[in-house]
XYZ file of C-alpha atoms in Angstrom:
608
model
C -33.412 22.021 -21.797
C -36.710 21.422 -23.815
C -38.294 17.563 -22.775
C -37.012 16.297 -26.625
C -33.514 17.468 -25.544
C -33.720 15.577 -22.280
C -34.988 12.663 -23.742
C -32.088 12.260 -26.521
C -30.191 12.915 -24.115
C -31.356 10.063 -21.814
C -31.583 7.884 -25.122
C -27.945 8.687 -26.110
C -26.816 7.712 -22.554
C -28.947 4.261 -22.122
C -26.959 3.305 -25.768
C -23.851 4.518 -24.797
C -23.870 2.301 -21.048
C -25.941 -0.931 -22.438
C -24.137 -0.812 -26.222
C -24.395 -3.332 -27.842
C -27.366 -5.375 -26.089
C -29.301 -2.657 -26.747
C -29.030 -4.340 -30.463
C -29.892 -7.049 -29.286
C -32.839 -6.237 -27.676
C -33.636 -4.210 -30.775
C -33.945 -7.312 -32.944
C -35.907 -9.818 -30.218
C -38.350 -6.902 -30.486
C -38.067 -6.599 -34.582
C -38.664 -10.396 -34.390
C -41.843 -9.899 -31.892
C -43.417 -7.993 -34.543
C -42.035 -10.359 -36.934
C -44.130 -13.333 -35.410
C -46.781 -11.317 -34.261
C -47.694 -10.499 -38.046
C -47.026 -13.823 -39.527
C -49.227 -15.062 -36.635
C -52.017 -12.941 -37.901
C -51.255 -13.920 -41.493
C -52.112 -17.042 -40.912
C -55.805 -16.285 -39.566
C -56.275 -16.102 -43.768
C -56.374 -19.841 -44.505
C -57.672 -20.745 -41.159
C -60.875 -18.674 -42.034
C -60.343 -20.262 -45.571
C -60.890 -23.552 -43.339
C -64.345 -22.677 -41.517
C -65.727 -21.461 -44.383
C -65.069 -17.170 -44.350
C -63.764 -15.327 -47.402
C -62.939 -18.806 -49.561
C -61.941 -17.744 -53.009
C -63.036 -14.366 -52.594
C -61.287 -11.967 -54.737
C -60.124 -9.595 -51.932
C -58.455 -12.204 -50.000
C -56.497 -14.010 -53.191
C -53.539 -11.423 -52.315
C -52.475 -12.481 -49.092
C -53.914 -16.086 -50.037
C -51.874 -15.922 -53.132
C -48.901 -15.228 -50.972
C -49.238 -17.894 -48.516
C -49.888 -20.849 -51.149
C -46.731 -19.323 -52.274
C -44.842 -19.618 -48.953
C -46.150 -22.920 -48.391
C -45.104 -24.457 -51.599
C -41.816 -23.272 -50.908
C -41.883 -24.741 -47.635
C -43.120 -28.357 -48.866
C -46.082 -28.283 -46.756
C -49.467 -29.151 -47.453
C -51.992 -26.167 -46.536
C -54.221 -28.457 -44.890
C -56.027 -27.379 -41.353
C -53.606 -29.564 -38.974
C -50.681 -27.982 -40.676
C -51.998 -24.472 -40.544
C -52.914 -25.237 -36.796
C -49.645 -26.694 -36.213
C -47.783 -23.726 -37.356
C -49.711 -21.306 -35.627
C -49.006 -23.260 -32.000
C -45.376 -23.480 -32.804
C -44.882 -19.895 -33.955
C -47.305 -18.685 -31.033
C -44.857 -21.031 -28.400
C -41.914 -19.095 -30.260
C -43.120 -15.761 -30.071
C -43.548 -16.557 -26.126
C -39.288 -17.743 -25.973
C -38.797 -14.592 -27.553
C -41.042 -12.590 -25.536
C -39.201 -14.295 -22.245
C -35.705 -13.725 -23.646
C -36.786 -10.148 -24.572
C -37.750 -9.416 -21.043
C -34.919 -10.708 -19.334
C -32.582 -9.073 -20.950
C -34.281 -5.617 -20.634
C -34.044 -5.979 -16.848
C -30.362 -7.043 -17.470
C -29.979 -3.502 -19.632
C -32.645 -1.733 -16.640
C -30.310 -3.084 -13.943
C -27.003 -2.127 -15.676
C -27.844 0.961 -16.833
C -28.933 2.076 -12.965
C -25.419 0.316 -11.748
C -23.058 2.350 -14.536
C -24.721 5.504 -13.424
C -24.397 5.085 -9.836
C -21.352 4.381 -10.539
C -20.492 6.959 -12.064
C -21.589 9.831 -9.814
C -19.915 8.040 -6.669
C -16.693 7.702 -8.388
C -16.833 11.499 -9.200
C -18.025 12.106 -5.921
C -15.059 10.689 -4.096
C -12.676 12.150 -6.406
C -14.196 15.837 -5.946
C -12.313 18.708 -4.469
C -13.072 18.980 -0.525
C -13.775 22.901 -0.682
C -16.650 21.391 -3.702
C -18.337 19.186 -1.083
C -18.477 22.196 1.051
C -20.956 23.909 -0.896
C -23.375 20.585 -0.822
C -25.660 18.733 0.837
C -24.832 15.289 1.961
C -28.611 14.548 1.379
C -28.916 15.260 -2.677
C -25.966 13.234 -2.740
C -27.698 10.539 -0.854
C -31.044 11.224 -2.505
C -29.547 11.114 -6.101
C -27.722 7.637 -5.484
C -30.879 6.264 -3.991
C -34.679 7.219 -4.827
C -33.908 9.479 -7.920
C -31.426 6.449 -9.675
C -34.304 4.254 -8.992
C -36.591 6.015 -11.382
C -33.913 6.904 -13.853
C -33.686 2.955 -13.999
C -37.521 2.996 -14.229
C -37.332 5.694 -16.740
C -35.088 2.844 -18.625
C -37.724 0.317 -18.345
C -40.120 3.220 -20.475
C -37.905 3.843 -22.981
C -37.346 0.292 -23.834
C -41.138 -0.418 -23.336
C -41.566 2.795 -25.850
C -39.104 1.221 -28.213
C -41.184 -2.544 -28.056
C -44.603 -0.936 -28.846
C -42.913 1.374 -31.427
C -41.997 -1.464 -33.710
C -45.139 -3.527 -33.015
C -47.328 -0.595 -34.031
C -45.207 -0.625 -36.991
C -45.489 -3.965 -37.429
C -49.425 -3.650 -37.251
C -49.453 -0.552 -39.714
C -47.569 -2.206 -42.281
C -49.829 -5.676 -42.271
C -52.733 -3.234 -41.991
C -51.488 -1.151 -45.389
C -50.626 -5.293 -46.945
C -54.643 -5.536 -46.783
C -55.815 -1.378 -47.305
C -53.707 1.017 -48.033
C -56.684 3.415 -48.314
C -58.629 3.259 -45.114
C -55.059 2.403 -43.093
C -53.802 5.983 -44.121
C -57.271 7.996 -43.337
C -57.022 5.722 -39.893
C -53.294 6.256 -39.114
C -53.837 10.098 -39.796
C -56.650 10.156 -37.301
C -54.759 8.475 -34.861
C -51.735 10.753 -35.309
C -54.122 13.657 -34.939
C -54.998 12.258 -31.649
C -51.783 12.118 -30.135
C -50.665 15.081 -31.047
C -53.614 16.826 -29.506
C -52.511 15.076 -26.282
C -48.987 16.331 -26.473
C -49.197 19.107 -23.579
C -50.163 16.456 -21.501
C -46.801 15.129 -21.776
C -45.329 18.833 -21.032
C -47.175 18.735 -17.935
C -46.101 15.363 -16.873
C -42.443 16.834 -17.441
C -43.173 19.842 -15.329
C -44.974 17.277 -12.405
C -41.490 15.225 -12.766
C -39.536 18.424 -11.970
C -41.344 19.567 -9.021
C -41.865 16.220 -7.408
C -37.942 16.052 -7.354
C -37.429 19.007 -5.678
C -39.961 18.228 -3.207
C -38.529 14.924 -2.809
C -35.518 16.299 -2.546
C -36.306 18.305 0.354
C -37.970 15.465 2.228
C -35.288 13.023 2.152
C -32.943 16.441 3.281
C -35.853 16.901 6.289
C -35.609 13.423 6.847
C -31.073 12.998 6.702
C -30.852 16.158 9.004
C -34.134 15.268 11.841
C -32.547 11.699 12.332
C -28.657 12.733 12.541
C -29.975 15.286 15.495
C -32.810 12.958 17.172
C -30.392 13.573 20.649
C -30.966 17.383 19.873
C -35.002 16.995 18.739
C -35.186 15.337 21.944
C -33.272 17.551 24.347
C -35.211 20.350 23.137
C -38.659 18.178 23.120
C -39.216 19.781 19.600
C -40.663 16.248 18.399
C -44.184 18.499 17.524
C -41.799 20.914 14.935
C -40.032 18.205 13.669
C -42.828 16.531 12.458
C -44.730 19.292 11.276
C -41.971 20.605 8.857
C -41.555 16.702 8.089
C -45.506 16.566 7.246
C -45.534 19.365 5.018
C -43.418 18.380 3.252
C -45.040 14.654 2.817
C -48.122 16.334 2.113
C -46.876 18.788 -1.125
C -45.339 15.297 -2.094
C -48.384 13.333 -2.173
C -50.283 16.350 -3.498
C -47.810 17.066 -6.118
C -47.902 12.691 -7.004
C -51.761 12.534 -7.226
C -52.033 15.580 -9.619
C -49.390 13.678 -12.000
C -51.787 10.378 -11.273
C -54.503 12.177 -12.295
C -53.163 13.374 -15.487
C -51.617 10.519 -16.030
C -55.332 8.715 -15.850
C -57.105 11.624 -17.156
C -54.789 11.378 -20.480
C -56.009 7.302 -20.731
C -59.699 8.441 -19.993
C -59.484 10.646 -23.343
C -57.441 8.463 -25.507
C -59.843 5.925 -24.985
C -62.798 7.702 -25.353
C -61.096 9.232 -28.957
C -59.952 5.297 -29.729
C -63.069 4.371 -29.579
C -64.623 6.581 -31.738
C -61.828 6.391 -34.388
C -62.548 2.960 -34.543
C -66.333 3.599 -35.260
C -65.056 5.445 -38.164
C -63.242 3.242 -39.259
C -65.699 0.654 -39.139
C -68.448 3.126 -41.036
C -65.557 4.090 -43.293
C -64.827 0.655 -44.177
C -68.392 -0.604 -44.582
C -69.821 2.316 -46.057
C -66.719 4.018 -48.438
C -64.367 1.440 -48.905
C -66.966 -1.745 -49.207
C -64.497 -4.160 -47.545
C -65.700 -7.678 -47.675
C -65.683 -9.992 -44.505
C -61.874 -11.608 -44.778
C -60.298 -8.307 -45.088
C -63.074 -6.991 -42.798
C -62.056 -9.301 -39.808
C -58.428 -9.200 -40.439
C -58.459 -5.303 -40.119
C -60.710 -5.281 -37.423
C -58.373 -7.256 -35.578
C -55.128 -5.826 -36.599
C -56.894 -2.312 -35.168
C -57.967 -4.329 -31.989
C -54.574 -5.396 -31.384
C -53.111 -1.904 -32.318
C -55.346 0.143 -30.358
C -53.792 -0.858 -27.089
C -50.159 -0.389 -28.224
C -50.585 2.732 -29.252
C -51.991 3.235 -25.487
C -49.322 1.623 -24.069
C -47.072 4.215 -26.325
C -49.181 6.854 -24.726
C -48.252 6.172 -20.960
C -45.251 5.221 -21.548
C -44.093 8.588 -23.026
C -46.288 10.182 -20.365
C -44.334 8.364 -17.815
C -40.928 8.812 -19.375
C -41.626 12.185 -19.225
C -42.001 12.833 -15.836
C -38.764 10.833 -15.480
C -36.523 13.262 -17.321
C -36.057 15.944 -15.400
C -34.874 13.285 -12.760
C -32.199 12.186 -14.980
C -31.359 15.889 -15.980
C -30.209 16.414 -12.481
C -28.232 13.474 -12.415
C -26.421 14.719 -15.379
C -25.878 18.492 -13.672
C -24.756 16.689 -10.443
C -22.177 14.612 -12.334
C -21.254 17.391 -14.538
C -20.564 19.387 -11.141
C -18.753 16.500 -9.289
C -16.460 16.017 -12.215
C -15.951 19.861 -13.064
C -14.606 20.092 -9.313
C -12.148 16.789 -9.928
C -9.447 17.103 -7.686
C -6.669 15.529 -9.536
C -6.544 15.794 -13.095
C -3.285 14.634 -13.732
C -1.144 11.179 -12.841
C -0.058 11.304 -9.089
C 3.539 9.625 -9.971
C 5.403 12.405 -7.536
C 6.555 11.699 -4.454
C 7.135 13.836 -1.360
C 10.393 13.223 1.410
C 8.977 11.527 4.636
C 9.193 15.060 7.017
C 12.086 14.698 8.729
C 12.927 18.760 8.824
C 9.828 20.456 8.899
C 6.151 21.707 7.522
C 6.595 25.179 5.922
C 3.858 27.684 5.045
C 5.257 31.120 3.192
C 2.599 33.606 3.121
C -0.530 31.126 2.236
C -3.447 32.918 1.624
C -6.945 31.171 1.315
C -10.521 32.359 1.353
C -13.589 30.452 0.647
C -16.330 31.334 -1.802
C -19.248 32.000 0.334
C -17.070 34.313 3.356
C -16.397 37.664 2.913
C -13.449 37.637 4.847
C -10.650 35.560 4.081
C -9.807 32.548 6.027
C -5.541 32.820 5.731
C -3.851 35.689 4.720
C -0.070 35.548 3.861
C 0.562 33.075 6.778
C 3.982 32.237 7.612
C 5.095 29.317 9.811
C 7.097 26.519 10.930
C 5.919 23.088 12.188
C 9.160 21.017 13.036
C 9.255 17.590 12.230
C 9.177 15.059 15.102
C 7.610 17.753 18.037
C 4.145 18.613 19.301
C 2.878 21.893 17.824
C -0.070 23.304 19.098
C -2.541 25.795 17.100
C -5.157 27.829 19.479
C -6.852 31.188 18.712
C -10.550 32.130 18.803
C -13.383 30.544 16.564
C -12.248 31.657 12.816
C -8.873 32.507 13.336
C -8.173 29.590 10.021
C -7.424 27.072 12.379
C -9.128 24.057 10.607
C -8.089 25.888 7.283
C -4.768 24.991 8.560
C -5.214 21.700 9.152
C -7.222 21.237 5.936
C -4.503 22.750 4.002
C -1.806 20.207 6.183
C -3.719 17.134 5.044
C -3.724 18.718 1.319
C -7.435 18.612 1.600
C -7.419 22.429 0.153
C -4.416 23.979 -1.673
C -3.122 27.857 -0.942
C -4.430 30.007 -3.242
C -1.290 32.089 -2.900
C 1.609 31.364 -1.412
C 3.460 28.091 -0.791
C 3.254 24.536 1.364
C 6.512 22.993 1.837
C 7.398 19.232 3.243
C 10.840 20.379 4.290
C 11.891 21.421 0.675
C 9.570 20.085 -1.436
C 6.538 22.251 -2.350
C 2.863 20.375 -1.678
C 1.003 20.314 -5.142
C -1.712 18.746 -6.894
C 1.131 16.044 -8.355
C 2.129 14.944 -5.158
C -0.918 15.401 -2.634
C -2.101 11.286 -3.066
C 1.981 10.432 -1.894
C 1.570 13.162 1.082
C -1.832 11.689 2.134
C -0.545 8.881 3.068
C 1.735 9.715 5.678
C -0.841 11.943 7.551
C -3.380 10.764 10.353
C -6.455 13.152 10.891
C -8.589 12.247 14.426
C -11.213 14.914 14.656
C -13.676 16.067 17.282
C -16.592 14.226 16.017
C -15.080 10.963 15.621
C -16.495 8.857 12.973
C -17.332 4.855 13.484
C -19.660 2.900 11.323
C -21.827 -0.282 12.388
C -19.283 -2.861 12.524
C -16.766 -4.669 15.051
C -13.747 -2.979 16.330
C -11.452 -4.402 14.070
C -13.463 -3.552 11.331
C -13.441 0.020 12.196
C -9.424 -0.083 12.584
C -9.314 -2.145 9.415
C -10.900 1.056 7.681
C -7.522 2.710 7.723
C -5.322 -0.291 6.955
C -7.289 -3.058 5.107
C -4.774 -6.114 5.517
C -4.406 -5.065 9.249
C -3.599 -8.186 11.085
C -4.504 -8.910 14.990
C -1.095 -8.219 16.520
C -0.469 -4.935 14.669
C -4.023 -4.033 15.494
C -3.637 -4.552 18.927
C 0.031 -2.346 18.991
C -1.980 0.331 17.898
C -4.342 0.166 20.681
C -2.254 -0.055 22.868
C -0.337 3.059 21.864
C -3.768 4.875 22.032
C -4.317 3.910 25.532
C -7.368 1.255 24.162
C -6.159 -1.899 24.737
C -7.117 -2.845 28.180
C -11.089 -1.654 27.536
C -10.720 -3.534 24.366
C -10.045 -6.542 26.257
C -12.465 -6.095 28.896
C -14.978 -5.976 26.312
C -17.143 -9.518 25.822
C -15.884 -10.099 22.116
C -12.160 -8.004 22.223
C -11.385 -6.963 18.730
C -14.707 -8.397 17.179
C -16.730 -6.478 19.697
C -19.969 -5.122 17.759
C -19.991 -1.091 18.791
C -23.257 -0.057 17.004
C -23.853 2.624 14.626
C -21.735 5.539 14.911
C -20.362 3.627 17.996
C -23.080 4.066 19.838
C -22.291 1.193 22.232
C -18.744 2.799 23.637
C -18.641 5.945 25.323
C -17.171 9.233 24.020
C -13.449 8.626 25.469
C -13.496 5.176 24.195
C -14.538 5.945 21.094
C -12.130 8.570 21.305
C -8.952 6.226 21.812
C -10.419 4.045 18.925
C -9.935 6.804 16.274
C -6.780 7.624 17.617
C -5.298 3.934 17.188
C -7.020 3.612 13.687
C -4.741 6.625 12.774
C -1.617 5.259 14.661
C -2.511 1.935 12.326
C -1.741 3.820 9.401
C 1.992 4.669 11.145
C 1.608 8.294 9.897
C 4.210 10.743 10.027
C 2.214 13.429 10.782
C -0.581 13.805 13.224
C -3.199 16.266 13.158
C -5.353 16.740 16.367
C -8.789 18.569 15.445
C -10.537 19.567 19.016
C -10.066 15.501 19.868
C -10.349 15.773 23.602
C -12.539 19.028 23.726
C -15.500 17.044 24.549
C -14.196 14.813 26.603
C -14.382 14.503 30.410
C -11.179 14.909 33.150
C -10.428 11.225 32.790
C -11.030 10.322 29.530
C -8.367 13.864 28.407
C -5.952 12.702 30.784
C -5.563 8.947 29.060
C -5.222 10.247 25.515
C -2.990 12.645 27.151
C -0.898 10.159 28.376
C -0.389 8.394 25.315
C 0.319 11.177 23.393
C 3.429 11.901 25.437
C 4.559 8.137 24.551
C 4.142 9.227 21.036
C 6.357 12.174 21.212
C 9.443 12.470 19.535
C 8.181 9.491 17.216
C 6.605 11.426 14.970
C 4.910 15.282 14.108
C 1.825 16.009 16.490
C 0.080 18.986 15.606
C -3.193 19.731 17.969
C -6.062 22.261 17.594
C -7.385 22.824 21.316
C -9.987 25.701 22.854
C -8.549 23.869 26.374
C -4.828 26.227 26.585
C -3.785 24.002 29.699
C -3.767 21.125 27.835
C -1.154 22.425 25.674
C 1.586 23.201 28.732
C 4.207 21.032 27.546
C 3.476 21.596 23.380
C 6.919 21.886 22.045
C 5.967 25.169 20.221
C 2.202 27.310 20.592
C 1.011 28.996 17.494
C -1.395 31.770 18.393
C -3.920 32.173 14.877
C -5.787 35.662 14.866
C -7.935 35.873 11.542
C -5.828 34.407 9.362
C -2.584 35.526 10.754
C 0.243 34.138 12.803
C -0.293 36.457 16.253
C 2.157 35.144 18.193
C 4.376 32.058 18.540
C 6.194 30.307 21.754
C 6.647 27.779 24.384
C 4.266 27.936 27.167
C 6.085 29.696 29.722
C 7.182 32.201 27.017
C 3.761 32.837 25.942
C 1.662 32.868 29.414
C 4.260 35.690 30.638
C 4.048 38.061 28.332
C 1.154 40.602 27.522
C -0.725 39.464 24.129
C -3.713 37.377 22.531
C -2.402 34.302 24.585
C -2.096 35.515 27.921
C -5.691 37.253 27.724
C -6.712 33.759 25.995
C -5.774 32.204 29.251
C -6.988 34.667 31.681
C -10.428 34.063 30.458
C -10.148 30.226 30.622
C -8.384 30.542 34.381
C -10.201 33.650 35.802
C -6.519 34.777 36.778
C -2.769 34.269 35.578
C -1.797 31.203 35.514
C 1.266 30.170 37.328
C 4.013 28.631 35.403
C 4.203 24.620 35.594
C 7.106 22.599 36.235
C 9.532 21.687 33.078
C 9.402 18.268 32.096
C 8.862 16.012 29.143
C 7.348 17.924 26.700
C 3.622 16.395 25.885
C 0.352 17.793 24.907
């Protein structure tokens, strides 16, 4: 997209989010110019006053017009008057001026909120197999640094738009006094910014690389911090930073050279302002014999002019390098709302599992894997039991999961909640009656009962504490100094990995799901910690559907049922004593965990 594409673009979008207060900027600024040339209009009778251009025949125009507007006023064109007027219309232009300003921060502000907005409400509504194929970090870096000079590329345009009409304003007093020498001067001037228009290319192209270098430094940046325990471990502090200093380097490299344009680009508009005005002060002397009134007025309509039209300069240069900011914003939200997840009402409901979780030959693959990750699966998950799902790194066991929180649909085949097929109309319905407690549990910087509160906002302190307690939490909980309003730190940092463990399990029991999904939860935990959750799992059983992905087979002893996964297909399925006596993908499973065969346990309870 060429940079006058981008920027009606950009323009098109500013009107469409601010509407109709970008009108009413549109006249505070029309009424700037307004004042600002009436204000210079009346520098003809105030000369009049000390003696310059009286009842010269040049200046009887404009004089003839202001006797004019005076008499219709009823005023007397006597100094105090004139000096009266000027004060009040100078005291004006500054309320205007003030009101101008605020609001443009008001439209700089909004404009920045809408599109943030925007993007994070199509980001939350995109497909999960869509977020898979991005970067948490341009997410991040778009909502942050880049909307920050999209909103400064607002301020530009609107600063663009002010100077526009004053150097309008100017032209058109200017053209009152000469039409002659304005033209020649105006055509000049033209000329001149038009030979500076591949500076403004170039400050496009700067734009465009400093986001993509910018881009990868806040991605450096996201991905060093979130593995500081892993920099660390491996004392790789020294490589960290160097790849973190390149970067910083290109980016200050890359800023200066736009700087430098940027500077070099005033440097030789100046330098050609100045000697356009020498022409047009020969030009006016020598070929168009201007007397002194119309002289002076000219010379400082130009010396008021000159500066705008710089302004106009830099501003474009700046908006600019802006643009290709904002075209990425558009290609991100274009992306996040092409990959919507639900395009259609979710009115459909689904029955609350009481028989069982189907899958008839579901088939899935993802875009970037040869291989696919399901193919034609067929199985069972009865309601109300523990079913457990093992089988080597990408058998499609966290497809299936995925696929039983309706995070991903089949792309053949068929997902039924005892006989009601899973679809797009009733996923939002279905959501809400599954739980999801993964290995890498996820707390933010709060209090305990915020964190709980996550799942179920109106929460109160005595179903909280239920919850806890049937996650095997509540007595730490209490030990703790502050109980529920304990502070835990960012990502929990302040409770250890079992504890933090049990929370995420009781934020999911909050939610009183009817299905439970179990992703790895107690792989990383020690002995102790696995034995608890354990426990309170097997007070959970028969309440409501438990299924658990494990790597740790004895866990799973008393499972109701043991799916064995072996890329993408059901391999074997059984009880525990069924499976860990009979030759297959399970038993060898198991005789690599235990170093021999296993002998069978006692029957009891079944639990996980």
């Amino acid at each position: 997209m060429s940079s006058l594409q981008s920027l009606m673009s950009f323009m098109r979008r500013f009107h469409t989010v601010v509407g109709r207060r970008l009108g009413l900027s549109l006249w505070l600024m029309m009424a700037l110019s307004l004042l600002e040339g009436i204000g210079i209009l009346l520098l003809v009778p105030l000369l009049s006053f000390v003696g310059i251009g009286a009842q010269t025949p040049d200046g009887s125009r404009l004089a003839a017009m202001l006797h004019q507007v005076f008499d219709a006023l009823h005023l007397p064109a006597t100094l105090e008057v004139v000096l009266l007027l000027f004060a009040a219309l100078f005291t004006l232009r500054r309320v205007v001026v003030y009101c101008n300003e605020v609001l443009n921060v008001q439209l700089q502000q909004d404009f920045m909120e809408r599109l943030r907005r925007d993007l994070y409400d199509a980001l939350l509504h995109g497909s999960w197999p869509f977020f898979l194929t991005r970067k948490s970090a341009d997410f991040l870096q778009a909502l942050t640094t880049d909307m920050n000079r999209v909103g400064h590329g607002s301020a530009y345009l609107q600063r663009t738009l002010v100077t526009t009409l004053l150097i309008g304003g100017y032209l058109l007093l200017a053209l009152l006094i000469d039409p002659g020498l304005t033209s020649v001067t105006a055509g000049i001037g033209g000329g001149v910014l038009w030979l500076l228009r591949k500076r403004l290319r170039n400050a496009a192209l700067d734009g465009r690389e400093i986001t993509q270098i910018t881009n990868g430094l806040f991605r450096a940046v996201t991905e060093h911090l979130n593995g500081m325990k892993e920099t660390k471990s491996f004392a790789a502090e020294a490589r960290n930073f160097d790849q973190f200093q390149t970067l910083n380097e290109t980016n200050k490299t890359l800023i200066m050279r736009f700087n430098r344009g940027a500077i070099a680009a005033q440097m030789w508009f100046s330098l050609a302002s100045t000697a356009v005005f020498c022409l047009f002060f020969y030009g006016a002397v020598t070929w168009f014999a201007l007397p002194g009134p119309s002289l002076l007025l000219l010379i400082l309509i130009f010396a008021r002019l000159m500066p705008q039209v710089a302004a106009l300069q830099q501003n474009l240069h700046h908006l600019n390098h802006v643009l290709p900011v904002f075209q990425n914003y558009l290609e991100l939200l274009t992306a996040c709302r092409d990959a919507r997840e639900f395009t259609t009402d979710q009115n459909e409901t689904v029955p609350p599992l009481s028989e069982a979780l189907r899958f008839t030959e579901v088939s899935y693959a993802y875009a970037q894997r040869d291989q696919p990750a399901l193919q034609e699966l067929s199985l069972v998950v009865p309601a109300n039991q523990t079913t457990a799902l093992v089988g080597p790194s990408g058998a499609g066991k966290t497809t299936v999961a995925d696929l039983l929180m309706g995070l991903i649909s089949p792309q053949s085949g068929s997902l039924h909640v005892d006989d009601v097929p899973l679809s797009a109309e009733n996923l939002v319905a279905w959501r809400l009656q599954v739980a999801y407690v993964p290995q890498e549990t996820f707390l933010f910087d709060g209090t305990i009962a915020d964190n709980l509160r996550w799942a179920v906002v109106d929460a109160d302190e005595a179903t909280m504490w239920r919850a806890l307690e049937r996650a095997a939490a509540a007595d730490f909980v209490r030990a703790l100094p502050h109980g529920l309003d304990q502070p835990i730190g960012e990502r929990g940092v302040q409770l250890s990995g079992g504890e933090k463990q049990r929370i995420a399990l009781a934020r999911a029991l909050l939610r009183e799901p009817r299905l439970l999904i179990l992703d790895e939860a107690t792989s990383a935990l020690d002995s102790e910690n696995e034995r608890r959750i354990q426990e309170a799992l097997e007070q959970l059983h028969g309440d409501l559907t438990i299924v658990v992905i494990a790597h740790r087979l004895y866990s799973l002893k008393r499972a109701d049922q043991i799916l064995v996964l072996e890329a993408g297909r059901l391999a074997q399925a059984g009880t525990w004593p069924q499976l860990a006596t009979t030759d297959g993908p399970f038993l060898a499973m198991l005789t690599r965990q235990a170093g021999d065969k296993p002998a069978l346990p006692q029957t009891g309870t079944p639990t996980v």
